[in-house]
Amino acid sequence: MADKLNITFIFHGNRNNYIMKLTDYVIDFLANQGIDTVFGLTGGAVVHFFDSADKHPEMQPVFCHHEQAASMAAPAYAKIKNKPGLCIVTTGPGGTNSITGLTGSWQDSVPCVFISGQTRLSHTSHGKNVRQVGSQELDILSIVEPLTNYAIMLESAESIRYHLEKAIFLSKSGRPGPVWLDIPLDMQWADVDPDLMVSFDPEVEYPSNLCQDYSDSINEFQKMLSVADRPLILAGYGIRLSGAISEFESLLDKLQIPWVSSWAACDLIPTDHNLYLGRCGLAGQRGANLAVQNCDLLIVIGSHLSIPLTGTNFDYFARDAKRIVINIDKNELLNETVKVDLGIVSDVKIFLQKVLGLNLVTNTISNWYKKCLLYKNHNELKIDIDEKSNLVNQYNFLHKLNAQISSNDTIIVDGGGTVVYSTFQIMKIKKNQRILYSGGIGAMGSGLPESVGATFANNKGRIICLVGDGSFQFNIQELQTILHYNLDVKIFVFNNGGYLSIRHTQAEFLNHNFIGSSAKGGMSLPNYQKISNAYKIPSTRATSNHELEDKIQWSLSQPGPVMCEIMIDPSQEIIPSQGFVKNPDGTGFPRPLEDMYPYLDRDEFNDLMIVTPLDVSKNS
């Protein structure tokens, strides 16, 4: 990286007001927002931006080897840093390559600033009934507008301050999300005078709703809580997005109500919290699902109850419970899949602060709490080890890895494959640990780019990257980015012959026709030890369970990046998981989430149930 200038601005001109190059102004503005890293890939339409970033004393440009990777690194940075991520890409394919990361940011409600370089303003097709005008030119706004909180093409250099201020405001206010600024080349090198530019006034354009009257909602909330015998809280990622973790902890202390979480919210509080019952959902933990399905009041905080949480049979989800949902996005509440008895449109932090000021009344729930402890015991997986096997039990690997990583480590879970399910079923989160994955879009290949973004957000602290061998191929070029910056990323590759989760589906419903998911089916993968050597990254391989502790210890103790390949038994099932009643035609009807595969002994299952079990065989 070039030496930084010891000044904030790069000025020129000979009059009282400072005259700045527009890209200098943009980078300085974003640095003043606390953003200290920009992820991207250089190109002819963004050289001015990266020149300005390189010269700014408080901005670090990080160059990935594909725009998709840069677009995934920025949201990971935002999740860890609690500041908007920043991604800058060039025109045409630079923008289109970024759509996957942008979509992940949009679906996970992550504040990010995307800036695309563009051809000169007169060479753009925006607003014209033509496909293209300039070289590599593309009307990127027509593509990104549905995936952003705000998207504009800069048509006047003097309006840059207004659009930047508005973009930052909209990326963080209400339901957070990405924003996109498309900036033509002739605007980038234009001179601007900061003192003469118009600013954005949120109080004028977006009047504050902080004086919202919550009295009716709170009265109903108190009434429902006071009569509940089996209350349960379901915590979502909106708690972190609203900065309400401390308020949430205070609520738990005050009410002493058991709680479960979505996957994205499982690092709000350490796993060993006395009231925590685990992660619910289709491939969640059995105990958490038992609690959800047997409660009589479900208080959902900061979650929109996605299908991976509830399943597709919405009437089965928490079917004996009244359901309260607190969500900042009114549209999510209107899009009623699971029936909501009390929907409260509010920022989670504001609502919790209101609630904490009340003298809330609850029933005695000691019997319910005792039952929940029985449920929690079912989260512990029985790990069957075949000591004669030359393959690894992935749950055993994760169990041993969990024991060796520290509380300061950040865990990145690649968005695709069985690695997601097994990790969230078994990993126990320690205090100060974070665990990230691209939950909404579930993108294969997110692991390496997100490791890059998280490392720079975490002051280059150690990153544990868990990725499947199939997903590893999607952004394998980012090994060079990790090597170039000497990032302390420990990459654990789950080698299961590629696309194991797809093969599970094909085995169950397509008579084991592994087309496109195995070597015989037309999909093969390289030797990852040779790949690692080519990138000059130290590597090792664990081929059996008895090697695991030594291989993990070696990998974690090496300085800088390391790749450790874990040879997973491809016949191993992901358990527990949602069960199905098989139909004669080969299709399946899903069982309710309390009855996960492998199925409990019926007497034991019936003893655990408070709600009457469902007989779904008649629906098959």
XYZ file of C-alpha atoms in Angstrom:
620
model
C 0.000 0.000 0.000
C 1.275 3.454 -0.856
C 2.339 5.812 1.933
C -0.608 7.732 3.289
C -0.743 11.493 3.158
C -0.893 13.098 6.588
C -3.841 15.264 5.644
C -7.547 14.653 5.580
C -8.315 16.288 2.230
C -6.428 16.730 -0.995
C -7.142 20.328 -1.937
C -6.310 22.566 -4.840
C -7.389 26.063 -5.900
C -6.497 29.593 -4.912
C -9.550 31.056 -3.282
C -10.948 31.037 0.244
C -13.210 28.026 -0.234
C -11.530 24.664 -0.595
C -11.970 22.966 -3.955
C -11.789 19.178 -3.917
C -11.813 16.363 -6.399
C -15.138 14.570 -5.998
C -13.660 11.126 -5.287
C -11.517 12.665 -2.536
C -14.653 14.113 -1.001
C -16.521 10.792 -1.186
C -13.741 8.802 0.475
C -13.264 11.397 3.207
C -16.996 11.541 3.854
C -17.179 7.759 4.275
C -14.090 7.703 6.477
C -15.791 10.241 8.737
C -18.635 7.734 9.101
C -16.182 5.323 10.737
C -15.665 3.205 7.626
C -11.953 2.409 7.413
C -11.859 -0.273 4.700
C -13.074 -0.410 1.110
C -13.358 -3.755 -0.676
C -13.255 -3.896 -4.427
C -11.440 -4.630 -7.625
C -9.903 -1.902 -9.707
C -11.100 -1.005 -13.189
C -11.009 1.836 -15.645
C -14.146 3.435 -14.233
C -12.981 3.414 -10.596
C -9.249 4.214 -10.695
C -9.972 7.670 -9.297
C -11.820 6.215 -6.314
C -9.039 3.828 -5.403
C -6.412 6.534 -5.892
C -8.310 8.684 -3.395
C -8.744 5.758 -0.986
C -5.051 4.900 -1.204
C -4.064 8.465 -0.295
C -6.516 8.867 2.562
C -4.889 8.341 5.998
C -7.942 6.562 7.452
C -8.994 4.319 4.564
C -7.568 0.917 3.628
C -8.301 -0.364 0.121
C -8.501 -4.180 0.005
C -8.419 -5.707 -3.458
C -10.212 -8.984 -4.045
C -9.878 -11.049 -7.227
C -13.555 -11.022 -8.169
C -16.270 -8.447 -7.583
C -18.535 -11.124 -6.124
C -15.954 -11.663 -3.410
C -15.697 -7.942 -2.693
C -19.485 -7.700 -2.497
C -19.516 -10.501 0.098
C -16.599 -9.126 2.101
C -18.308 -5.769 2.681
C -21.420 -7.142 4.483
C -19.230 -9.387 6.666
C -17.195 -6.309 7.610
C -20.443 -4.484 8.485
C -21.704 -7.339 10.677
C -18.524 -7.356 12.754
C -17.644 -3.641 12.719
C -21.168 -2.358 13.325
C -20.489 0.219 10.605
C -21.669 0.175 6.982
C -19.545 -1.962 4.686
C -18.067 -0.333 1.572
C -17.656 -1.967 -1.827
C -16.469 -0.155 -4.980
C -16.668 -1.819 -8.394
C -16.244 -0.774 -11.982
C -18.898 -0.382 -14.661
C -20.651 -3.183 -16.584
C -19.515 -6.625 -15.393
C -18.083 -5.103 -12.217
C -21.604 -4.189 -11.166
C -23.294 -7.381 -12.310
C -20.657 -9.523 -10.597
C -21.605 -7.816 -7.329
C -25.291 -8.731 -7.348
C -24.961 -11.865 -5.195
C -23.243 -10.012 -2.352
C -25.673 -7.119 -2.703
C -28.586 -9.564 -2.451
C -27.096 -11.132 0.665
C -26.783 -7.690 2.231
C -30.392 -6.881 1.286
C -31.900 -10.115 2.580
C -29.865 -10.059 5.813
C -30.659 -6.345 6.381
C -27.008 -5.311 6.478
C -26.090 -1.627 5.950
C -23.624 -1.389 3.061
C -22.556 1.286 0.584
C -21.993 0.053 -2.967
C -20.391 2.475 -5.413
C -20.082 1.654 -9.093
C -18.006 3.596 -11.550
C -19.834 4.490 -14.729
C -19.013 5.802 -18.186
C -19.313 9.538 -18.766
C -22.785 10.876 -18.075
C -23.484 11.574 -21.756
C -22.558 7.956 -22.586
C -25.081 6.332 -20.226
C -28.292 4.577 -21.164
C -30.107 5.365 -17.905
C -33.540 6.774 -18.689
C -33.189 6.070 -22.388
C -34.927 3.383 -24.418
C -31.660 1.817 -25.585
C -29.647 -1.150 -24.358
C -26.203 0.434 -24.271
C -24.363 3.622 -25.194
C -20.838 3.719 -23.735
C -18.126 1.074 -23.684
C -18.943 -1.577 -21.024
C -21.804 0.697 -20.016
C -24.858 -0.735 -18.274
C -27.885 0.831 -16.613
C -27.030 -0.826 -13.315
C -29.734 1.043 -11.397
C -32.530 -0.860 -13.139
C -30.981 -4.044 -11.735
C -30.096 -2.965 -8.190
C -33.040 -0.730 -7.284
C -35.229 -3.642 -6.012
C -32.349 -4.794 -3.781
C -31.460 -1.495 -2.120
C -32.824 1.030 0.357
C -31.620 3.791 -1.993
C -30.080 3.811 -5.468
C -29.134 6.783 -7.645
C -26.903 7.737 -10.547
C -25.103 10.978 -9.843
C -26.068 13.530 -12.478
C -24.624 16.613 -10.813
C -21.295 16.751 -8.979
C -22.634 19.413 -6.609
C -25.321 17.010 -5.346
C -22.848 14.416 -4.037
C -23.050 15.548 -0.404
C -26.851 15.301 -0.418
C -26.855 11.816 -1.926
C -24.111 10.501 0.369
C -25.844 11.794 3.486
C -29.178 10.390 2.350
C -27.636 7.057 1.410
C -25.947 6.626 4.792
C -29.133 7.613 6.598
C -31.285 5.153 4.652
C -28.754 2.338 4.985
C -29.088 2.443 8.779
C -32.549 3.801 9.568
C -35.710 1.722 9.691
C -34.884 -1.741 8.413
C -31.185 -1.502 7.444
C -29.924 -2.504 4.030
C -27.545 -1.672 1.190
C -27.496 1.521 -0.880
C -25.995 2.031 -4.341
C -24.404 5.099 -5.936
C -23.560 4.941 -9.639
C -21.056 7.700 -10.395
C -20.020 8.610 -13.973
C -16.351 9.191 -14.740
C -16.718 12.879 -15.565
C -18.312 13.375 -12.139
C -15.481 11.565 -10.383
C -12.766 14.007 -11.416
C -14.992 17.078 -11.152
C -14.133 19.848 -8.695
C -16.545 20.331 -5.810
C -16.722 22.933 -3.060
C -17.917 21.328 0.207
C -19.013 24.698 1.574
C -21.449 25.287 -1.270
C -23.062 21.836 -1.482
C -26.651 21.195 -0.380
C -27.054 18.823 2.563
C -29.714 16.229 3.321
C -32.137 16.923 6.179
C -33.777 13.702 7.438
C -36.166 15.610 9.695
C -37.651 17.264 6.618
C -37.787 14.255 4.263
C -38.346 11.517 6.861
C -40.107 12.932 9.940
C -39.130 11.034 13.056
C -41.522 8.396 14.370
C -39.751 8.083 17.721
C -42.826 9.531 19.429
C -44.925 6.547 18.363
C -47.649 5.685 20.867
C -47.026 2.150 22.136
C -49.629 2.178 24.892
C -52.170 -0.116 23.205
C -49.500 -2.579 22.068
C -47.841 -2.668 25.465
C -51.152 -3.144 27.274
C -51.977 -6.106 25.042
C -48.419 -7.453 25.431
C -48.735 -7.323 29.230
C -52.155 -8.974 29.146
C -50.986 -11.877 26.995
C -47.833 -12.347 29.079
C -49.718 -12.314 32.394
C -51.952 -15.269 31.467
C -49.322 -17.435 29.753
C -48.321 -20.676 31.463
C -45.625 -21.646 28.965
C -44.061 -18.443 27.538
C -41.056 -18.587 25.229
C -38.979 -15.915 23.485
C -37.667 -16.423 19.955
C -34.742 -14.047 19.382
C -33.920 -12.860 15.870
C -31.071 -10.936 14.253
C -33.074 -7.710 14.523
C -31.946 -7.525 18.154
C -28.350 -7.040 17.017
C -29.297 -4.768 14.115
C -31.106 -2.407 16.476
C -28.233 -2.394 18.991
C -30.514 -3.901 21.634
C -28.417 -6.762 23.018
C -28.095 -5.184 26.465
C -31.844 -4.484 26.580
C -32.534 -8.075 25.539
C -30.302 -9.393 28.329
C -32.128 -7.142 30.784
C -35.471 -8.487 29.576
C -34.313 -12.065 30.154
C -33.093 -11.168 33.640
C -36.376 -9.451 34.416
C -38.794 -12.042 33.087
C -36.762 -15.259 33.535
C -38.456 -16.703 30.459
C -36.726 -19.453 28.416
C -35.624 -18.453 24.941
C -34.534 -19.894 21.618
C -32.903 -18.188 18.651
C -32.633 -18.163 14.909
C -29.235 -19.215 13.544
C -28.249 -15.618 12.833
C -29.001 -14.597 16.416
C -27.301 -17.490 18.191
C -24.251 -15.375 19.116
C -26.222 -12.638 20.905
C -25.450 -14.271 24.243
C -23.183 -17.273 24.983
C -24.742 -20.715 24.491
C -24.334 -21.566 28.186
C -26.906 -18.934 29.249
C -29.144 -20.646 31.773
C -32.376 -19.798 29.926
C -31.156 -20.589 26.408
C -32.689 -23.669 24.769
C -30.921 -23.599 21.403
C -31.557 -22.863 17.733
C -34.875 -23.778 16.193
C -35.825 -24.570 12.617
C -35.912 -27.263 9.934
C -32.375 -28.415 10.713
C -32.213 -26.816 14.125
C -31.786 -28.406 17.514
C -34.369 -30.865 18.750
C -34.742 -29.273 22.176
C -35.360 -25.806 20.773
C -38.053 -27.118 18.441
C -39.746 -29.042 21.249
C -39.934 -25.829 23.270
C -41.381 -23.812 20.376
C -43.977 -26.446 19.582
C -45.134 -26.813 23.205
C -45.227 -23.200 24.357
C -48.510 -21.318 24.787
C -47.055 -17.844 24.136
C -44.296 -17.221 21.605
C -42.708 -13.764 21.765
C -40.780 -13.221 18.526
C -38.296 -10.346 18.746
C -36.628 -9.082 15.571
C -37.390 -12.018 13.270
C -39.741 -12.320 10.305
C -40.268 -16.063 10.865
C -38.680 -17.327 7.685
C -39.508 -20.747 6.272
C -36.184 -22.277 7.500
C -37.441 -21.406 10.994
C -41.078 -22.395 10.667
C -41.298 -24.977 7.909
C -43.806 -24.796 5.079
C -46.782 -26.051 7.099
C -47.366 -22.723 8.801
C -50.365 -23.947 10.783
C -48.148 -26.495 12.535
C -45.664 -23.907 13.862
C -46.188 -23.183 17.576
C -49.733 -24.339 16.900
C -51.018 -24.105 20.487
C -49.481 -20.684 21.148
C -50.483 -17.079 20.911
C -47.840 -15.326 18.822
C -46.439 -11.839 19.411
C -44.035 -10.486 16.783
C -42.004 -7.289 17.199
C -40.557 -6.249 13.832
C -39.553 -2.894 12.368
C -40.755 -3.901 8.901
C -44.519 -3.502 8.638
C -44.589 -5.379 5.338
C -43.187 -8.498 6.985
C -46.068 -8.469 9.445
C -48.568 -7.951 6.647
C -47.073 -10.900 4.735
C -48.635 -13.272 7.215
C -47.454 -16.846 6.816
C -47.585 -17.920 10.449
C -50.662 -16.357 12.059
C -49.690 -13.427 14.300
C -51.978 -12.562 17.211
C -50.183 -9.315 18.107
C -47.921 -7.626 15.565
C -45.946 -4.643 16.833
C -44.229 -2.440 14.263
C -41.264 -1.003 16.134
C -37.536 -0.732 16.372
C -36.656 -3.556 18.762
C -34.485 -1.353 20.963
C -37.174 1.277 21.433
C -39.851 -1.283 22.247
C -37.667 -3.149 24.731
C -36.780 0.097 26.473
C -40.483 0.839 26.857
C -41.198 -2.647 28.180
C -38.294 -2.606 30.630
C -39.784 0.469 32.286
C -42.921 -1.458 33.231
C -43.785 -3.678 36.162
C -44.498 -6.771 34.087
C -46.518 -9.576 35.652
C -45.909 -13.221 34.754
C -47.351 -16.513 35.909
C -45.315 -18.969 37.923
C -43.612 -21.042 35.253
C -41.398 -23.368 37.302
C -42.982 -26.506 35.834
C -42.550 -25.153 32.314
C -38.922 -24.297 33.035
C -38.272 -27.846 34.285
C -39.814 -29.214 31.106
C -37.598 -26.912 29.047
C -34.518 -28.292 30.770
C -35.568 -31.752 29.574
C -35.906 -30.346 26.071
C -32.474 -28.745 26.286
C -30.899 -32.124 27.064
C -31.981 -33.278 23.604
C -29.696 -30.708 21.980
C -26.674 -32.828 22.885
C -25.874 -35.057 19.926
C -24.705 -38.619 20.372
C -21.596 -38.830 18.190
C -20.973 -42.345 16.915
C -17.305 -42.901 16.135
C -16.046 -45.735 13.966
C -12.397 -45.883 15.008
C -11.580 -48.248 12.125
C -12.864 -45.829 9.515
C -10.478 -43.735 7.421
C -13.089 -40.995 7.296
C -14.130 -38.338 9.805
C -17.439 -37.841 11.582
C -18.112 -34.140 10.923
C -19.915 -33.682 14.252
C -16.883 -35.110 16.022
C -14.638 -32.676 14.161
C -16.810 -29.680 15.101
C -16.979 -30.849 18.711
C -13.183 -31.018 18.939
C -12.706 -27.744 17.066
C -15.150 -26.036 19.420
C -13.032 -27.117 22.377
C -9.832 -25.608 20.930
C -10.913 -22.244 19.520
C -10.846 -19.195 21.774
C -13.482 -16.696 22.837
C -11.887 -14.011 20.636
C -12.215 -16.031 17.434
C -14.761 -15.239 14.742
C -16.379 -18.215 13.009
C -17.358 -17.874 9.357
C -19.681 -20.548 7.983
C -19.883 -20.765 4.206
C -23.485 -20.333 3.089
C -23.848 -23.601 1.183
C -23.967 -27.286 2.025
C -24.059 -29.594 4.998
C -21.414 -27.563 6.815
C -24.122 -25.014 7.678
C -26.462 -27.535 9.253
C -23.864 -29.458 11.232
C -22.162 -26.296 12.502
C -25.285 -24.673 13.867
C -26.451 -27.943 15.390
C -23.350 -28.475 17.500
C -21.193 -25.335 17.941
C -21.387 -23.697 21.359
C -20.730 -19.979 21.228
C -18.457 -18.527 23.891
C -18.549 -14.989 25.264
C -17.315 -12.428 22.701
C -17.382 -14.992 19.885
C -19.209 -14.175 16.654
C -20.501 -16.631 14.077
C -21.469 -15.390 10.603
C -23.027 -16.844 7.484
C -25.031 -15.502 4.542
C -28.329 -16.640 5.967
C -30.893 -15.172 3.605
C -29.386 -16.087 0.263
C -27.335 -19.064 1.498
C -24.694 -18.473 -1.160
C -22.116 -21.156 -1.854
C -18.648 -19.640 -1.892
C -19.312 -16.935 0.696
C -16.858 -18.303 3.265
C -13.537 -17.034 1.922
C -14.767 -13.509 1.022
C -16.569 -13.136 4.336
C -13.377 -14.212 6.099
C -11.549 -11.362 4.347
C -14.196 -8.824 5.351
C -14.431 -10.047 8.941
C -10.654 -10.009 9.395
C -10.343 -6.329 8.513
C -13.318 -5.491 10.734
C -11.808 -7.470 13.596
C -8.393 -5.765 13.591
C -6.965 -8.805 11.815
C -8.000 -11.137 14.624
C -8.164 -14.879 14.004
C -10.901 -16.182 11.736
C -12.145 -19.784 11.649
C -13.553 -20.443 8.162
C -15.704 -23.560 7.696
C -16.407 -24.396 4.058
C -17.493 -27.391 2.003
C -15.303 -28.695 -0.798
C -17.944 -27.800 -3.386
C -18.394 -24.262 -2.074
C -14.625 -23.771 -1.848
C -14.419 -23.684 -5.639
C -16.794 -20.749 -6.002
C -14.366 -18.094 -4.745
C -11.142 -20.062 -4.524
C -9.220 -17.133 -6.036
C -9.582 -15.321 -2.694
C -6.856 -17.559 -1.289
C -4.518 -15.104 -2.993
C -6.194 -12.153 -1.242
C -5.828 -13.925 2.102
C -2.182 -14.719 1.344
C -1.363 -11.229 0.041
C -2.583 -9.523 3.214
C -1.286 -12.379 5.404
C -4.641 -12.752 7.123
C -4.932 -15.059 10.112
C -7.619 -17.230 8.524
C -7.765 -20.909 9.446
C -9.659 -22.622 6.625
C -11.244 -25.979 7.403
C -12.485 -27.640 4.209
C -15.151 -30.333 4.603
C -14.212 -32.790 1.848
C -17.282 -34.965 1.317
C -16.985 -35.542 -2.408
C -18.836 -32.338 -3.285
C -22.457 -31.213 -2.918
C -23.362 -33.679 -0.172
C -26.548 -31.849 0.805
C -27.777 -32.109 -2.800
C -26.952 -35.818 -2.838
C -29.024 -36.278 0.330
C -32.023 -34.822 -1.517
C -31.315 -36.899 -4.611
C -30.984 -40.049 -2.526
C -34.290 -39.475 -0.769
C -36.430 -38.315 -3.654
C -34.626 -39.199 -6.922
C -33.527 -42.803 -6.367
C -29.844 -41.878 -5.826
C -29.409 -40.245 -9.234
C -26.456 -38.021 -8.322
C -26.507 -35.967 -11.502
C -24.440 -32.782 -11.209
C -23.392 -33.548 -7.624
C -20.673 -36.201 -8.004
C -17.829 -37.169 -10.322
C -19.951 -39.821 -12.013
C -22.732 -37.267 -12.330
C -20.544 -34.753 -14.178
C -19.070 -32.689 -11.301
C -15.502 -33.205 -10.073
C -13.216 -31.297 -7.733
C -9.436 -30.755 -7.586
C -6.823 -31.942 -5.102
C -6.995 -29.233 -2.459
C -3.584 -30.020 -1.005
C -2.083 -29.169 -4.385
C -4.255 -26.069 -4.629
C -3.040 -24.897 -1.228
C 0.568 -25.492 -2.219
C 0.045 -23.492 -5.406
C -1.086 -20.538 -3.287
C 1.823 -21.112 -0.861
C -0.550 -21.592 2.048
C 0.498 -24.266 4.582
C -1.925 -27.173 4.651
C -2.682 -30.508 6.229
C -5.322 -33.202 5.975
C -7.227 -35.199 8.611
C -8.287 -38.588 7.306
C -9.582 -40.212 10.506
C -11.121 -39.278 13.825
C -8.040 -40.109 15.876
C -6.014 -37.494 13.952
C -8.397 -34.637 14.603
C -7.045 -33.098 17.802
C -3.473 -32.942 16.512
C -4.491 -31.601 13.108
C -6.723 -28.928 14.639
C -4.041 -27.911 17.134
C -1.425 -27.654 14.375
C -3.714 -25.583 12.173
C -4.623 -23.139 14.933
C -1.018 -22.713 16.097
C 0.482 -21.737 12.735
C 0.992 -18.044 12.003
C -0.991 -16.570 9.118
C -3.336 -18.460 6.798
C -3.665 -22.260 6.969
C -5.830 -24.795 5.147
C -6.873 -28.019 6.878
C -8.819 -30.554 4.819
C -11.215 -32.782 6.759
C -12.083 -36.009 4.950
C -15.756 -36.374 5.876
C -17.704 -39.604 5.603
C -20.098 -38.852 2.704
C -22.607 -41.403 3.974
C -23.099 -39.532 7.231
C -26.571 -38.068 7.707
C -27.396 -34.562 8.868
C -29.323 -35.182 12.041
C -31.580 -34.124 13.511
C -33.627 -32.788 10.611
C -37.248 -32.406 9.657
C -38.896 -35.758 9.072
C -41.197 -36.722 6.225
C -44.027 -39.184 5.777
C -43.353 -40.936 2.481
C -46.086 -40.977 -0.154
C -46.495 -43.863 -2.642
C -45.409 -41.591 -5.509
C -42.049 -40.867 -3.873
C -42.932 -37.428 -2.532
C -43.037 -36.680 1.167
C -45.278 -34.815 3.597
C -43.343 -32.919 6.280
C -43.801 -33.814 9.910
C -44.203 -31.037 12.506
C -40.902 -29.698 13.838
C -41.191 -31.305 17.276
C -40.933 -34.736 15.646
C -37.496 -34.599 14.029
C -35.642 -37.444 12.352
C -34.229 -39.716 13.755
C -37.485 -40.201 15.609
C -37.583 -40.597 19.347
C -39.105 -43.640 20.957
C -42.851 -42.961 20.884
C -43.278 -43.295 24.639
C -40.426 -40.872 25.257
C -41.753 -38.497 22.622
C -45.261 -38.512 24.075
C -43.885 -37.857 27.569
C -42.067 -34.767 26.263
C -45.127 -33.367 24.516
C -47.598 -31.064 26.263
C -49.472 -30.206 23.095
C -51.376 -33.101 21.542
C -49.133 -34.779 18.921
C -50.320 -34.619 15.329
C -50.984 -37.628 13.150
C -49.793 -36.404 9.742
C -50.013 -39.785 8.007
C -53.569 -38.983 6.933
C -52.249 -35.965 5.010
C -49.743 -37.970 2.994
